[in-house]
Coordinates of C-alpha atoms (C1' of nucleotides) in Angstrom, one line a residue:
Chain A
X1 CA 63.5 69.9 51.0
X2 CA 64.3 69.0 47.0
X3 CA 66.6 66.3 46.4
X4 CA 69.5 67.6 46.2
X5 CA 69.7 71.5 48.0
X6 CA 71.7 73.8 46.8
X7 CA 74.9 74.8 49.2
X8 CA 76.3 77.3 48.8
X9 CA 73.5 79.8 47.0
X10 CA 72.8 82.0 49.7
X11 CA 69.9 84.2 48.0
X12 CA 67.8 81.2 46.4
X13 CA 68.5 79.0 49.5
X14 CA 67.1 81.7 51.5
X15 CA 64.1 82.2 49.5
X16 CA 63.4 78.3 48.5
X17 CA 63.9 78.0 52.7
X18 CA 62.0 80.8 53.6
X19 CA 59.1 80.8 51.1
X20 CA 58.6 76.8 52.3
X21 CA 58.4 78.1 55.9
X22 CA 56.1 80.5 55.6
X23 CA 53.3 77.7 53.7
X24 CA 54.1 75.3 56.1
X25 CA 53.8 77.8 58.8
X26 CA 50.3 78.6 57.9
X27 CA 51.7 82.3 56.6
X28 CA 49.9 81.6 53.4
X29 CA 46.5 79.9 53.2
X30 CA 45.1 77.3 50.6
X31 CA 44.8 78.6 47.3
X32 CA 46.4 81.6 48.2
X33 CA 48.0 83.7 45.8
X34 CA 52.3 84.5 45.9
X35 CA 52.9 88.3 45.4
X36 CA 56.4 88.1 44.6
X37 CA 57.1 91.7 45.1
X38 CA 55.6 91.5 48.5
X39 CA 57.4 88.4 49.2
X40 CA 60.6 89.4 48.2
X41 CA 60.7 92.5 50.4
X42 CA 59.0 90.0 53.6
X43 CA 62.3 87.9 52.8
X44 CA 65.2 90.3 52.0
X45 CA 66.0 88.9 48.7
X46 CA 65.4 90.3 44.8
X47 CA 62.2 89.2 42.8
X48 CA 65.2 86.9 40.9
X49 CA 66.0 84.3 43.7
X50 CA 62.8 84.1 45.3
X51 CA 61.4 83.2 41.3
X52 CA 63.7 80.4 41.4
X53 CA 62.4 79.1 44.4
X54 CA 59.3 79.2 43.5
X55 CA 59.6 77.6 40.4
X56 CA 61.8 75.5 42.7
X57 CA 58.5 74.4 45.0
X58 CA 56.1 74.4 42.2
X59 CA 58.0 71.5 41.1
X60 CA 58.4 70.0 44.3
X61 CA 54.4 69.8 44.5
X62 CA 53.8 72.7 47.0
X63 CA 52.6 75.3 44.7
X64 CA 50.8 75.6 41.5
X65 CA 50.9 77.9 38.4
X66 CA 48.1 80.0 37.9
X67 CA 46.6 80.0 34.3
X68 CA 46.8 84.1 34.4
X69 CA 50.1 83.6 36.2
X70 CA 52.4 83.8 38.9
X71 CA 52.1 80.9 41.7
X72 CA 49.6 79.9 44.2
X73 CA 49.7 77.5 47.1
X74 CA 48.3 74.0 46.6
X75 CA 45.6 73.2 48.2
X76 CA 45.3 69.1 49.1
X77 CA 43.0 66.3 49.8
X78 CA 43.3 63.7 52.2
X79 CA 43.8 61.2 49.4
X80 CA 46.8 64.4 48.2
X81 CA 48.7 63.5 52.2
X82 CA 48.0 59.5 52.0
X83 CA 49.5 59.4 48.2
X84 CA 52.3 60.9 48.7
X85 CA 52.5 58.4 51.7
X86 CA 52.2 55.7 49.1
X87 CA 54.2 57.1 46.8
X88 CA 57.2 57.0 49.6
X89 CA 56.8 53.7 50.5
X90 CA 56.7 52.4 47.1
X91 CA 59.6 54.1 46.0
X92 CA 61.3 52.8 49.0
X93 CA 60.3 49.2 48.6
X94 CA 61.5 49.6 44.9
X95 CA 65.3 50.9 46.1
X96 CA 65.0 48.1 49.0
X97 CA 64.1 45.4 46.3
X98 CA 66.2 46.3 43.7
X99 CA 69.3 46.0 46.7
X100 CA 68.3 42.8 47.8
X101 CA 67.7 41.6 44.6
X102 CA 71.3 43.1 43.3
X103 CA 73.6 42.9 46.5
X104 CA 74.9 45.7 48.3
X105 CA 78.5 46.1 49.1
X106 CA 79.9 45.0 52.5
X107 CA 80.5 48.7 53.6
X108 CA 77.7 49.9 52.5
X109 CA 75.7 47.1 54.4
X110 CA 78.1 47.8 57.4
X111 CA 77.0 51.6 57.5
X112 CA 73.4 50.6 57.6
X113 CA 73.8 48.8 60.5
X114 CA 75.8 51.3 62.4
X115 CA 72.4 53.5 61.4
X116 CA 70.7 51.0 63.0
X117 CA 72.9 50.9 66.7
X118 CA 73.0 54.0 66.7
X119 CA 69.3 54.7 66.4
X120 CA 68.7 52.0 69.3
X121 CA 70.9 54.1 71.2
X122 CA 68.7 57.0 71.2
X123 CA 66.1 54.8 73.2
X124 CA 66.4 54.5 77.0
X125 CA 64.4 52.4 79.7
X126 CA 62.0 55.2 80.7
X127 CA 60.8 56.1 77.1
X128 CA 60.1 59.5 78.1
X129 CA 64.0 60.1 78.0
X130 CA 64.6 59.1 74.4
X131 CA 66.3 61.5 72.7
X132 CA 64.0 62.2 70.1
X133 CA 65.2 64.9 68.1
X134 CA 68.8 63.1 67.7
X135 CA 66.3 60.1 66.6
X136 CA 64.3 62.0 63.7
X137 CA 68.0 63.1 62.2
X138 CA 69.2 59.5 62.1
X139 CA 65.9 58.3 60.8
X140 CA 66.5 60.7 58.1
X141 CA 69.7 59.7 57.4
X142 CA 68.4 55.9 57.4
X143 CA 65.9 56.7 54.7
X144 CA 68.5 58.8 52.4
X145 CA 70.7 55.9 52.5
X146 CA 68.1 53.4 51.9
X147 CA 67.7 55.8 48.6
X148 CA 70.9 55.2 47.8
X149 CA 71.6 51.4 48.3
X150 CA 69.7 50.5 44.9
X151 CA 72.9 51.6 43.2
X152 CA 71.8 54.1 40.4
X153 CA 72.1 57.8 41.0
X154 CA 68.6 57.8 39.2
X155 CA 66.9 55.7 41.8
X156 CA 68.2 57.8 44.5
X157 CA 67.2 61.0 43.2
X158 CA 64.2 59.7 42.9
X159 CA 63.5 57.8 46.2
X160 CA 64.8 60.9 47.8
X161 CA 62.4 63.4 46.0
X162 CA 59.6 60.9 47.0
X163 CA 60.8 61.5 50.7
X164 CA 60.7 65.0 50.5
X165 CA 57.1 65.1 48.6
X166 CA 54.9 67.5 50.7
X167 CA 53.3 65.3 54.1
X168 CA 55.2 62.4 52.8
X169 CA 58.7 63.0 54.8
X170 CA 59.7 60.1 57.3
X171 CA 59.7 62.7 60.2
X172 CA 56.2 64.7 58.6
X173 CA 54.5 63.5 61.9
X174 CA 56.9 63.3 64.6
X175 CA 58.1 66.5 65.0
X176 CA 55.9 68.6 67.5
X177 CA 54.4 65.2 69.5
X178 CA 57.1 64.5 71.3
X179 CA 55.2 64.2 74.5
X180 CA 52.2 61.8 73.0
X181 CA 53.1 58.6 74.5
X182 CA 52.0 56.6 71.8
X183 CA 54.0 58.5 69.0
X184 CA 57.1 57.5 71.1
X185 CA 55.7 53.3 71.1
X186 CA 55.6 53.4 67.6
X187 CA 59.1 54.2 67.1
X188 CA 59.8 50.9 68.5
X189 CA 57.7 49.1 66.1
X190 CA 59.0 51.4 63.3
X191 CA 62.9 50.7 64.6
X192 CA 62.1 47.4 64.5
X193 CA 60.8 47.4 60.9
X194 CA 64.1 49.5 60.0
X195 CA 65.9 46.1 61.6
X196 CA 64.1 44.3 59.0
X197 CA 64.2 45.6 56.0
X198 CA 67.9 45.5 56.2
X199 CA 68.0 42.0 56.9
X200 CA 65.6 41.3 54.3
X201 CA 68.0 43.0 51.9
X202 CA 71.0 41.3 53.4
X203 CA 69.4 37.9 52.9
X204 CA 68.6 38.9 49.3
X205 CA 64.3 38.7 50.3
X206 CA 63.6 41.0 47.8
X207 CA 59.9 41.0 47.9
X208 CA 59.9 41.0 51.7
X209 CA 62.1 44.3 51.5
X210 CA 59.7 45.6 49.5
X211 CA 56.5 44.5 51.4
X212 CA 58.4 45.8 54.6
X213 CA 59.5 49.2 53.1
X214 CA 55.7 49.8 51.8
X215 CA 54.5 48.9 55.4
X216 CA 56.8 51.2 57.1
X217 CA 56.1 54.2 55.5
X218 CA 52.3 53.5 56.3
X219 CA 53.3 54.1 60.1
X220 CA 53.3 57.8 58.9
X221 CA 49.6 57.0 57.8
X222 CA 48.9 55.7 61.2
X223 CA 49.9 59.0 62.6
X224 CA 48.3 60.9 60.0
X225 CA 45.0 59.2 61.0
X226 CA 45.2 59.7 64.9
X227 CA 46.3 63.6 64.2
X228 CA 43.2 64.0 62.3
X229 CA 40.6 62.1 63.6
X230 CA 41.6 61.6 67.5
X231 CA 43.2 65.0 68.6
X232 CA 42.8 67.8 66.3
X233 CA 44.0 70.1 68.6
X234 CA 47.7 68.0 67.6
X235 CA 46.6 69.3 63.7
X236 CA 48.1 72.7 64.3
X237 CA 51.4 71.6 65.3
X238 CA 51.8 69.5 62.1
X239 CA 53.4 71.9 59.5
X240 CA 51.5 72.7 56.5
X241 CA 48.3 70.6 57.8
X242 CA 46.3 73.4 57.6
X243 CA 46.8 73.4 54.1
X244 CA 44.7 70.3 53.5
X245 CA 40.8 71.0 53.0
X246 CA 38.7 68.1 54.3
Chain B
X1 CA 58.3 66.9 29.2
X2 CA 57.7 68.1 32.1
X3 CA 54.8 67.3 34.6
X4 CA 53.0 70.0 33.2
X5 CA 53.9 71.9 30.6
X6 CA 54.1 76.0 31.0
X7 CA 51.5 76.7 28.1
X8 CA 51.6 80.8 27.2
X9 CA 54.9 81.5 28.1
X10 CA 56.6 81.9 25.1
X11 CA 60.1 82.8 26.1
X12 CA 60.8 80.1 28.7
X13 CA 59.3 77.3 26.7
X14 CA 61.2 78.3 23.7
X15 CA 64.0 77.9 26.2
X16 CA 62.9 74.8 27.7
X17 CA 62.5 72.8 24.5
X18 CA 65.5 74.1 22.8
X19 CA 67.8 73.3 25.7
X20 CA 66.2 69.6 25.5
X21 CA 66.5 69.2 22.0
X22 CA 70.0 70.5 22.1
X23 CA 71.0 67.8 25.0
X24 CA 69.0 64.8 23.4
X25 CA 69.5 65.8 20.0
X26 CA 73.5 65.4 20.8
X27 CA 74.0 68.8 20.4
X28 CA 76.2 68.8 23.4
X29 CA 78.2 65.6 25.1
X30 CA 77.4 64.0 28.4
X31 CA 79.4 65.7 31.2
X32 CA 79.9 69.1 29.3
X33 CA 79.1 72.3 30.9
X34 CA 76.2 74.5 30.0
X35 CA 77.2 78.1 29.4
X36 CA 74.9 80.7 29.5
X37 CA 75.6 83.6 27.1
X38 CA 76.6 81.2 24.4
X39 CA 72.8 79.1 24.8
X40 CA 71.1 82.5 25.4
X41 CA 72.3 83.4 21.8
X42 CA 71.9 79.9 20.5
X43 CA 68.4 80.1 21.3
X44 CA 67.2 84.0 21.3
X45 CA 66.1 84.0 24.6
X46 CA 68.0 86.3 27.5
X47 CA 69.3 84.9 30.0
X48 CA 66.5 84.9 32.2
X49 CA 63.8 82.8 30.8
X50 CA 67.0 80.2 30.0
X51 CA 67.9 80.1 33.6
X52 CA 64.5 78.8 34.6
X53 CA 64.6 76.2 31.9
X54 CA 67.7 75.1 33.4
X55 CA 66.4 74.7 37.0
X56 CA 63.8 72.8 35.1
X57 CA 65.7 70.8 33.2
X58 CA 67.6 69.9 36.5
X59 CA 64.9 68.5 38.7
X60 CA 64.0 66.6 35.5
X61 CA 66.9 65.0 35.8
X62 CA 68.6 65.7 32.6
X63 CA 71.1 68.3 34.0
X64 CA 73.3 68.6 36.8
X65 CA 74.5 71.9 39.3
X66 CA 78.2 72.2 39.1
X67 CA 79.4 72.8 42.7
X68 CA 81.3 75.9 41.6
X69 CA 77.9 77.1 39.8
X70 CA 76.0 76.7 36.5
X71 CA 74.9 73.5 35.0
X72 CA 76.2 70.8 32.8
X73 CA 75.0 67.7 31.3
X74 CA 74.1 64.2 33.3
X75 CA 76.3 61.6 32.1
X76 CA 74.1 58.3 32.4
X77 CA 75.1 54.7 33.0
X78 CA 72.6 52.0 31.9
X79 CA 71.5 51.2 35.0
X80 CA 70.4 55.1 35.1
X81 CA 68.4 54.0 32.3
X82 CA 67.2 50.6 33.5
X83 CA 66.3 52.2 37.0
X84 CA 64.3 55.0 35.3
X85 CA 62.1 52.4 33.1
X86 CA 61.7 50.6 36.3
X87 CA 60.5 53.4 38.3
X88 CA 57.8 54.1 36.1
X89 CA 56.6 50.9 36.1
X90 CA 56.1 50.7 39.7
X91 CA 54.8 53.9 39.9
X92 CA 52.0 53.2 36.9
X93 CA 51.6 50.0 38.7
X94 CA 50.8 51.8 41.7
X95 CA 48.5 54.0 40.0
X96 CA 46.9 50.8 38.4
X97 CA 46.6 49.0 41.5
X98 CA 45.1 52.0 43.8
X99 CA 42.9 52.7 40.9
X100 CA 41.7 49.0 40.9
X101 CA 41.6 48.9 44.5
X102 CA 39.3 52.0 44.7
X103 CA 37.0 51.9 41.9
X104 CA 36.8 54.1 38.7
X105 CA 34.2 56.3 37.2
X106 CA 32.3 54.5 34.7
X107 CA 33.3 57.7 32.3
X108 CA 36.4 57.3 33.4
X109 CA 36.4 53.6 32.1
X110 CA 34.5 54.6 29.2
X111 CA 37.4 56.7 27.9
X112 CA 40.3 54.4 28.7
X113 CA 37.8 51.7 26.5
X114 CA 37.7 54.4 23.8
X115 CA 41.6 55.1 23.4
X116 CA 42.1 51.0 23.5
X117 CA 39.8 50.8 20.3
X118 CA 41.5 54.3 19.2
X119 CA 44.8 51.9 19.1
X120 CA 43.5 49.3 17.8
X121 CA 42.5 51.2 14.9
X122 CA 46.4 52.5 14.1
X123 CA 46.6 48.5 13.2
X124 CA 46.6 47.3 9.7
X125 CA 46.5 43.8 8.0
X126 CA 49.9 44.3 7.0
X127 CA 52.4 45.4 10.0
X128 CA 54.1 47.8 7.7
X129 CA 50.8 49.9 7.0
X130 CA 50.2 50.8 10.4
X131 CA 49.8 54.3 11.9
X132 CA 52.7 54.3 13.6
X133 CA 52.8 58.2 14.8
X134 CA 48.5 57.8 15.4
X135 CA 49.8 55.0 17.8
X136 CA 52.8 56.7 19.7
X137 CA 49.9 60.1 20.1
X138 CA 47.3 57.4 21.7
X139 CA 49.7 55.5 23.5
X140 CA 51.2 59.0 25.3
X141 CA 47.3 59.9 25.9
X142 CA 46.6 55.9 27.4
X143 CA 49.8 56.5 30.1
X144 CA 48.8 60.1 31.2
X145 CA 44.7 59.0 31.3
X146 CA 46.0 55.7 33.5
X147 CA 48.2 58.6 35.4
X148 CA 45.0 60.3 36.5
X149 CA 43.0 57.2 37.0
X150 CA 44.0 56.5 40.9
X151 CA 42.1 59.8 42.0
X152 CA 44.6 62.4 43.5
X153 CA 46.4 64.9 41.5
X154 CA 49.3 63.9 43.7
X155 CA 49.7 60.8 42.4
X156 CA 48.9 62.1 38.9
X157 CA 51.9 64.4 38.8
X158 CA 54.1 62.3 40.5
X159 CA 53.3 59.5 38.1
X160 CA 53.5 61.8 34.9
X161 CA 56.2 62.8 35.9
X162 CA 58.2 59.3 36.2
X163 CA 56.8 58.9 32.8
X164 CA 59.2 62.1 31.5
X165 CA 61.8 60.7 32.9
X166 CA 64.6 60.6 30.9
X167 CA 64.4 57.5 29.0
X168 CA 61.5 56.1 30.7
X169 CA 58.8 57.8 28.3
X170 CA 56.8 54.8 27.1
X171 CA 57.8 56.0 23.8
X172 CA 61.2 56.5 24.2
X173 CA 62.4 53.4 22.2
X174 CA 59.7 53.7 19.7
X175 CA 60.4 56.8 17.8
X176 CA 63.0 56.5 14.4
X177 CA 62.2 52.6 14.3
X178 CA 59.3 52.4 12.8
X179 CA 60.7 50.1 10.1
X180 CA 62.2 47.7 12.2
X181 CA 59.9 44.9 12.3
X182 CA 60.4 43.4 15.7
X183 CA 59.7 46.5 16.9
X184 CA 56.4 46.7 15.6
X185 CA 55.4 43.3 16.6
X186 CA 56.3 44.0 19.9
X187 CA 53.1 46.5 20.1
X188 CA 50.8 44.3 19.3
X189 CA 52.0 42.7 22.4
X190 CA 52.1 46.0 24.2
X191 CA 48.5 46.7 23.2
X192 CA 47.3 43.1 24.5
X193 CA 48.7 44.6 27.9
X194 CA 47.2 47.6 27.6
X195 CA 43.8 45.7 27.7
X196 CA 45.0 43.6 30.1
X197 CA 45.5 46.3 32.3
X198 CA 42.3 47.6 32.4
X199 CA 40.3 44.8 32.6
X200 CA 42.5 44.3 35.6
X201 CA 41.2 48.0 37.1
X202 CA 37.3 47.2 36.1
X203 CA 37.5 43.8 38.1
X204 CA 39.4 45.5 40.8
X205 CA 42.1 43.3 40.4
X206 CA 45.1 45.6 41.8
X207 CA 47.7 43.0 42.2
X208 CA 47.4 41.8 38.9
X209 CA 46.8 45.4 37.6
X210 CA 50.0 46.5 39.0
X211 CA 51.8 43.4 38.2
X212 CA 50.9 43.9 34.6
X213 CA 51.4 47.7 34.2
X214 CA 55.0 46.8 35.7
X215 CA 56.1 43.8 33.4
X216 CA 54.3 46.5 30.6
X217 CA 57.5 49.1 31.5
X218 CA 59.6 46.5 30.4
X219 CA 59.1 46.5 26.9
X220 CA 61.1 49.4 27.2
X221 CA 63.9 47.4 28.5
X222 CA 63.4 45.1 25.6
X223 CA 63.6 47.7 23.3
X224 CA 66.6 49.1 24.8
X225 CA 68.8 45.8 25.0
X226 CA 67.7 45.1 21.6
X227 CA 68.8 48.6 20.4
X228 CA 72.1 48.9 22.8
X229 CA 73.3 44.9 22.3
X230 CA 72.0 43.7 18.6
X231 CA 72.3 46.8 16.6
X232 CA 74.3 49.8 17.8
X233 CA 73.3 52.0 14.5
X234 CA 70.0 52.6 15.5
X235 CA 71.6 53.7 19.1
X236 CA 71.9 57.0 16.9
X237 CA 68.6 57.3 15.9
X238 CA 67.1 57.1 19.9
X239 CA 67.5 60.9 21.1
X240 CA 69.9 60.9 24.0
X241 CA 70.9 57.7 24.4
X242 CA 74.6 58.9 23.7
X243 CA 74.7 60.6 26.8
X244 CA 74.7 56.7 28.1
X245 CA 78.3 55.9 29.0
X246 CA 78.4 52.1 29.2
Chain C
dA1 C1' 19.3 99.8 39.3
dG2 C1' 21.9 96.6 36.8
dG3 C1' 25.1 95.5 33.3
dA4 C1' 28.7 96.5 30.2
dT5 C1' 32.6 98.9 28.7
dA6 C1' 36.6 101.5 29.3
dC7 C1' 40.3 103.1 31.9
dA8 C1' 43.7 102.6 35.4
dC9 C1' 46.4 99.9 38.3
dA10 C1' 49.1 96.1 39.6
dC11 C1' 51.6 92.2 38.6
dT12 C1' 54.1 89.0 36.1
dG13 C1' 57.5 87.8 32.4
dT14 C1' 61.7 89.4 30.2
dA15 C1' 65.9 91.9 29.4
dT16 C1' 70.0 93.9 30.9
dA17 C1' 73.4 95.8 33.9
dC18 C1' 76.3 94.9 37.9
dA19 C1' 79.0 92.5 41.3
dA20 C1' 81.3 88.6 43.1
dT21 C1' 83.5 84.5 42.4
dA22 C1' 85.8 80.8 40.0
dA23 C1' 88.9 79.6 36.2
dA24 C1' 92.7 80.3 33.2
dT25 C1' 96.8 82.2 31.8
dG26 C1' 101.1 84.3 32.3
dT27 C1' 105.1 85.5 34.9
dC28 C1' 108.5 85.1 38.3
dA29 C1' 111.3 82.4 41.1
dA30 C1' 113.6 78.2 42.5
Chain D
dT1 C1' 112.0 73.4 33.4
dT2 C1' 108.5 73.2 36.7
dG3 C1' 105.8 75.0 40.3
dA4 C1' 103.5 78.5 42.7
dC5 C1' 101.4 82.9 42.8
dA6 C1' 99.2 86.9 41.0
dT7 C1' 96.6 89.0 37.5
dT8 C1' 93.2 89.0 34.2
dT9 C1' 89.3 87.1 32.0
dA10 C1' 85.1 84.9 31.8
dT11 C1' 80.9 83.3 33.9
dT12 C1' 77.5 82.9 37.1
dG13 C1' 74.3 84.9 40.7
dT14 C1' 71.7 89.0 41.8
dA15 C1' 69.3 93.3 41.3
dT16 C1' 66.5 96.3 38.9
dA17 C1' 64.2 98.5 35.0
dC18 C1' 60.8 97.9 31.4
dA19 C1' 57.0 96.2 28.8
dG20 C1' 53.0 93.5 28.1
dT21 C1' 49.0 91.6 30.0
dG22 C1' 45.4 90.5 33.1
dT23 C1' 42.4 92.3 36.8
dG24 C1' 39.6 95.3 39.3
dT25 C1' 37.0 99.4 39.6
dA26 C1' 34.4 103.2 38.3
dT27 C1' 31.5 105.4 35.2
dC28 C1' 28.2 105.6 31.8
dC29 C1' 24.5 103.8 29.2
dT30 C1' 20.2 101.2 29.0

DNA sequence: AGGATACACACTGTATACAATAAATGTCAA
DNA sequence: TTGACATTTATTGTATACAGTGTGTATCCT
């Protein structure tokens, strides 16, 4: 997802929507070349829309011009996947420092921490029964308004198109491992961290948001690494992870 | 500029940088709406190739999608601006410190040596004799080489690209004030980081390599109090900085 | 048989025409 | 005189046609 999508467009949103799918899905390999006649008749739109998307994702970092060209997909490295890891939780430290070190307003504080309930209340005693989907939406919603509690309309555009860098999304490597027990233990420690980066801004700790921040986002890394390495069978169910080589 | 520039096509690029030039030059106020027909003309492109410099321009973060449709121009408070000189200073830092932290190629070295004596050489005996435009050229090429010099092409672009920011280029404040002398002292300065910062990389130093690439962003703040708060006629002279409200 | 050149095909980049929607203006009524 | 509604105008979003260029293949020459 770009920062800021597009509403109402119903063509380009359904290319820029559909085109992202079908990479992520594994339509497309690595290196692959676009054909945007072909792609334009697989999605039902003109060559028009589906060109703004794609100039749309080329931006975004999931495809590349070709010299000759037209648009390929990307393919990435590892070190592609755990940069743009980095690149999120630095970005998010930054907006987490700069509120601490600026003071956020009382209702804007007050929401955070309604995030917060609310996202204990998707836990239960048996952890099997946590509602997990309703917890990757308000995890999302957490990390958008950490974006935005910096103050400048720059800084959240930015925060937020670090979020929404390929692999680098809060929820990259939740969704499809529900049922891996230790996925759902690591929300804990990652709720918990959530707990404390707001209090770090609260109490004005601006380096200790920022240290937090920069740790949290390197629970994605964790995942990344037990994907990978422990279970590749779990690699398939990751969107787009095919698209990275080694 | 963009991450990476479009090179052959003619068309989109002549839309691209007349569309900028127009918005920075002052060509059109901040907040005013963007109409197609009458830029198409303006420029001699068809509508086409203007519409993707537009969606360009857009995730660049100069313009702005109207809800009702079409595009207008960002307005910018000065915390826009502060953020954005801020944001590329963590994210060179972070390219400083993961480059320190990992190890360069001595080549690699060998060339960031070479554009530091390159600068060194736009320096005269007498401040006023200095190559000023020799020094703006090597100072682009010295951010987009430290870009590169963390490994992945993901953190490359995404650097780059907080580099083009507007108002976060490292030579945004620089350009039309050559003859102010503060301003030139403050690059002999600059250029003392600039070593400073790769020593730090070579000695694999990464705190103090991305403590010093960040404090080295803010001689763009400098520059911008100085030119906002002692001398407003030279806000004139810095391309864009009327579309700053406050 | 291998390589180079020429031709044909396909694909992208661009222009323009069309349709749908939002804005603006004018008129009618209260 | 002012407000609301309808009509007209303008502008964007979309589709398609065209032209230029790069790529692949086949044939011919060495």
């Amino acid at each position: 997802m770009p920062a800021v999508e597009p509403k109402r467009d119903t063509q380009t949103l359904k290319a820029l929507l559909g085109v992202r799918d079908l990479v992520l899905g594994g339509g497309v390999g690595a290196g692959e070349r676009l054909s945007e006649i072909a792609l334009a008749q697989t999605l039902g739109v003109s060559r028009t829309p589906l060109r703004a998307a794609l100039s749309r994702l080329e931006q975004e970092g999931l495809l590349e011009l070709i010299p000759s060209g037209g648009y390929a997909v990307r393919s990435f490295t590892t070190a592609d996947v755990f940069d743009a890891i980095e690149l999120r939780g630095v970005l998010e430290g930054t907006a987490a420092r700069l509120a601490a070190e600026r003071g956020v307003p009382p209702a804007r504080l007050a929401q955070m921490k309604r995030l917060l309930a609310e996202l204990d209340n998707t836990f239960r005693d048996r952890l099997e029964d946590m509602l997990f989907d309703r917890y990757v939406e308000l995890n999302a919603e957490f990390h958008a308004a950490l974006a935005a509690l910096a103050g400048s309309e720059t800084m959240r555009r930015e925060v937020e198109r670090a979020t929404h860098l390929p692999f680098a999304s809060p929820s990259a490597f939740l969704e499809g491992q529900e049922d891996v027990p230790a996925f759902r233990q690591s929300l804990i420690f990652a709720q918990r961290q959530h707990r404390d980066i707001v209090s770090a801004i609260e109490m004005r700790e601006g380096a200790r948001a920022e240290a937090l921040a920069r740790e949290h986002a390197r629970l994605a890394r964790h995942n990344l690494d037990f994907v990978m390495g422990q279970d590749r069978s779990l690699m398939r169910r990751v969107p787009g992870l095919a698209l990275v080589s080694e």
